[in-house]
Coordinates of C-alpha atoms in Angstrom, one line a residue:
X160 CA -2.5 -15.7 -2.3
X161 CA 0.7 -16.6 -4.1
X162 CA -0.3 -14.6 -7.2
X163 CA -1.2 -11.6 -5.0
X164 CA 2.0 -11.8 -3.0
X165 CA 4.1 -12.2 -6.1
X166 CA 2.5 -9.2 -7.7
X167 CA 2.8 -7.2 -4.5
X168 CA 6.5 -8.2 -4.2
X169 CA 7.3 -7.2 -7.8
X170 CA 5.5 -3.9 -7.4
X171 CA 7.3 -3.0 -4.2
X172 CA 10.8 -4.2 -5.1
X173 CA 10.9 -3.3 -8.8
X174 CA 14.4 -4.3 -10.1
X175 CA 16.3 -5.6 -7.1
X176 CA 19.5 -4.1 -6.0
X177 CA 22.4 -5.6 -4.2
X178 CA 22.8 -4.5 -0.6
X179 CA 26.0 -2.6 -1.5
X180 CA 24.2 -0.3 -3.9
X181 CA 20.8 -0.2 -2.3
X182 CA 19.4 3.4 -1.9
X183 CA 19.1 5.0 1.5
X184 CA 15.6 4.6 2.9
X185 CA 13.8 6.9 5.3
X186 CA 11.3 5.6 7.9
X187 CA 7.7 6.5 7.0
X188 CA 4.7 5.8 9.1
X189 CA 1.2 7.2 8.6
X190 CA -2.5 6.8 9.3
X191 CA -5.4 6.0 7.0
X192 CA -9.0 6.9 7.9
X193 CA -12.2 6.2 6.0
X194 CA -15.1 8.6 6.8
X195 CA -13.3 9.7 9.9
X196 CA -12.7 6.2 11.3
X197 CA -9.4 4.3 11.3
X198 CA -9.1 2.0 8.3
X199 CA -7.7 -1.4 9.4
X200 CA -6.6 -4.3 7.2
X201 CA -5.8 -2.1 4.2
X202 CA -2.7 -2.2 2.0
X203 CA -1.1 1.2 1.3
X204 CA 1.1 1.3 -1.8
X205 CA 3.5 4.0 -2.8
X206 CA 4.0 4.0 -6.6
X207 CA 7.1 6.0 -7.7
X208 CA 6.5 8.7 -10.3
X209 CA 10.2 9.1 -11.0
X210 CA 12.2 6.5 -12.9
X211 CA 14.7 4.5 -10.9
X212 CA 12.8 4.4 -7.7
X213 CA 11.3 1.3 -6.1
X214 CA 7.8 1.3 -4.7
X215 CA 6.9 0.7 -1.1
X216 CA 4.0 -0.8 0.8
X217 CA 2.5 -1.2 4.3
X218 CA -0.5 -2.7 5.9
X219 CA -2.7 -0.8 8.3
X220 CA -3.4 -2.1 11.8
X221 CA -6.8 -1.7 13.6
X222 CA -5.9 2.0 14.4
X223 CA -5.3 2.7 10.7
X224 CA -1.5 3.0 11.2
X225 CA 1.0 1.7 8.8
X226 CA 4.8 1.7 8.2
X227 CA 6.3 1.4 4.8
X228 CA 8.6 -1.4 3.6
X229 CA 10.7 -1.4 0.4
X230 CA 11.5 -5.0 -0.5
X231 CA 12.6 -6.5 2.8
X232 CA 13.9 -3.2 4.2
X233 CA 12.0 -0.8 6.5
X234 CA 11.4 2.6 4.9
X235 CA 11.0 4.3 1.5
X236 CA 13.4 6.0 -0.9
X237 CA 13.0 9.8 -1.0
X238 CA 11.0 10.9 -4.0
X239 CA 7.5 11.6 -5.4
X240 CA 4.8 8.9 -5.2
X241 CA 1.2 8.2 -6.2
X242 CA -0.5 6.4 -3.3
X243 CA -3.2 3.7 -3.5
X244 CA -5.1 2.2 -0.7
X245 CA -6.8 -1.2 -1.1
X246 CA -8.9 -3.3 1.2
X247 CA -10.3 -6.6 -0.2
X248 CA -13.3 -8.0 1.6
X249 CA -15.4 -11.1 1.3
X250 CA -19.2 -11.1 0.5
X251 CA -19.9 -10.6 4.2
X252 CA -17.7 -7.6 4.5
X253 CA -14.8 -9.2 6.4
X254 CA -11.3 -8.4 5.2
X255 CA -9.4 -11.0 3.3
X256 CA -6.1 -11.7 5.0
X257 CA -3.1 -13.0 3.1
X258 CA -1.9 -14.4 6.5
X259 CA -4.7 -17.0 6.3
X260 CA -3.4 -18.4 3.0
X261 CA -6.3 -17.1 0.9
X262 CA -5.7 -16.6 -2.8
X263 CA -7.0 -13.1 -3.2
X264 CA -7.0 -13.0 -7.0
X265 CA -8.9 -16.3 -7.2
X266 CA -11.5 -14.9 -4.7
X267 CA -11.9 -11.7 -6.7
X268 CA -12.2 -13.6 -10.0
X269 CA -14.9 -15.9 -8.6
X270 CA -16.8 -13.0 -7.1
X271 CA -16.3 -14.1 -3.5
X272 CA -14.2 -11.0 -2.7
X273 CA -14.1 -7.4 -3.9
X274 CA -12.4 -4.1 -3.4
X275 CA -14.1 -2.1 -0.6
X276 CA -12.3 1.2 -1.2
X277 CA -13.5 3.6 -4.0
X278 CA -11.5 3.5 -7.2
X279 CA -10.5 7.1 -6.6
X280 CA -8.1 5.8 -3.9
X281 CA -7.6 2.1 -4.9
X282 CA -6.9 2.4 -8.7
X283 CA -3.5 3.7 -9.7
X284 CA -5.0 5.3 -12.8
X285 CA -7.5 7.3 -10.7
X286 CA -5.9 8.0 -7.4
X287 CA -5.3 11.6 -6.5
X288 CA -3.4 10.6 -3.3
X289 CA 0.3 11.6 -3.5
X290 CA 3.3 11.8 -1.2
X291 CA 6.5 13.7 -1.5
X292 CA 9.1 12.0 0.6
X293 CA 12.2 13.9 1.7
X294 CA 15.4 12.8 3.3
X295 CA 14.1 14.0 6.7
X296 CA 10.3 13.8 6.5
X297 CA 8.3 15.9 8.9
X298 CA 5.1 14.4 10.2
X299 CA 3.8 12.3 7.4
X300 CA 0.3 13.3 6.2
X301 CA -2.7 11.2 7.2
X302 CA -4.7 9.9 4.3
X303 CA -8.3 10.8 5.0
X304 CA -10.6 8.9 2.6
X305 CA -14.3 9.2 2.1
X306 CA -16.6 6.5 0.9
X307 CA -18.6 8.8 -1.3

């Protein structure tokens, strides 16, 4: 878990800024579905496509809803992002929770856990999901994923 959390923290925060020069963030909430059903226990990552921006992340609840956080602050910096959605599950299909102290990377390397979301959404190199965040976002888009 420590390895996964460290990687997640580095991806989300990028180069840390002091509070005085921290960029303004806008609140961003959204919904993720898979085959028309809410996707719970998934990590939604916003990867900046512009230099100088930090990434943001959120975890979906049982209704597929998420709110983005940048570092330890609620919201996301306006800009363009590639979006990935990841849901790691054990062999029996139950989601792996970082809250339970599981080391996700060790579970994946041992074959006891795997990515349940297709690479076309979960792999940064392959995702076609994008978001353009403005200073005053309208209703954020839902991310409607399909398993095929």
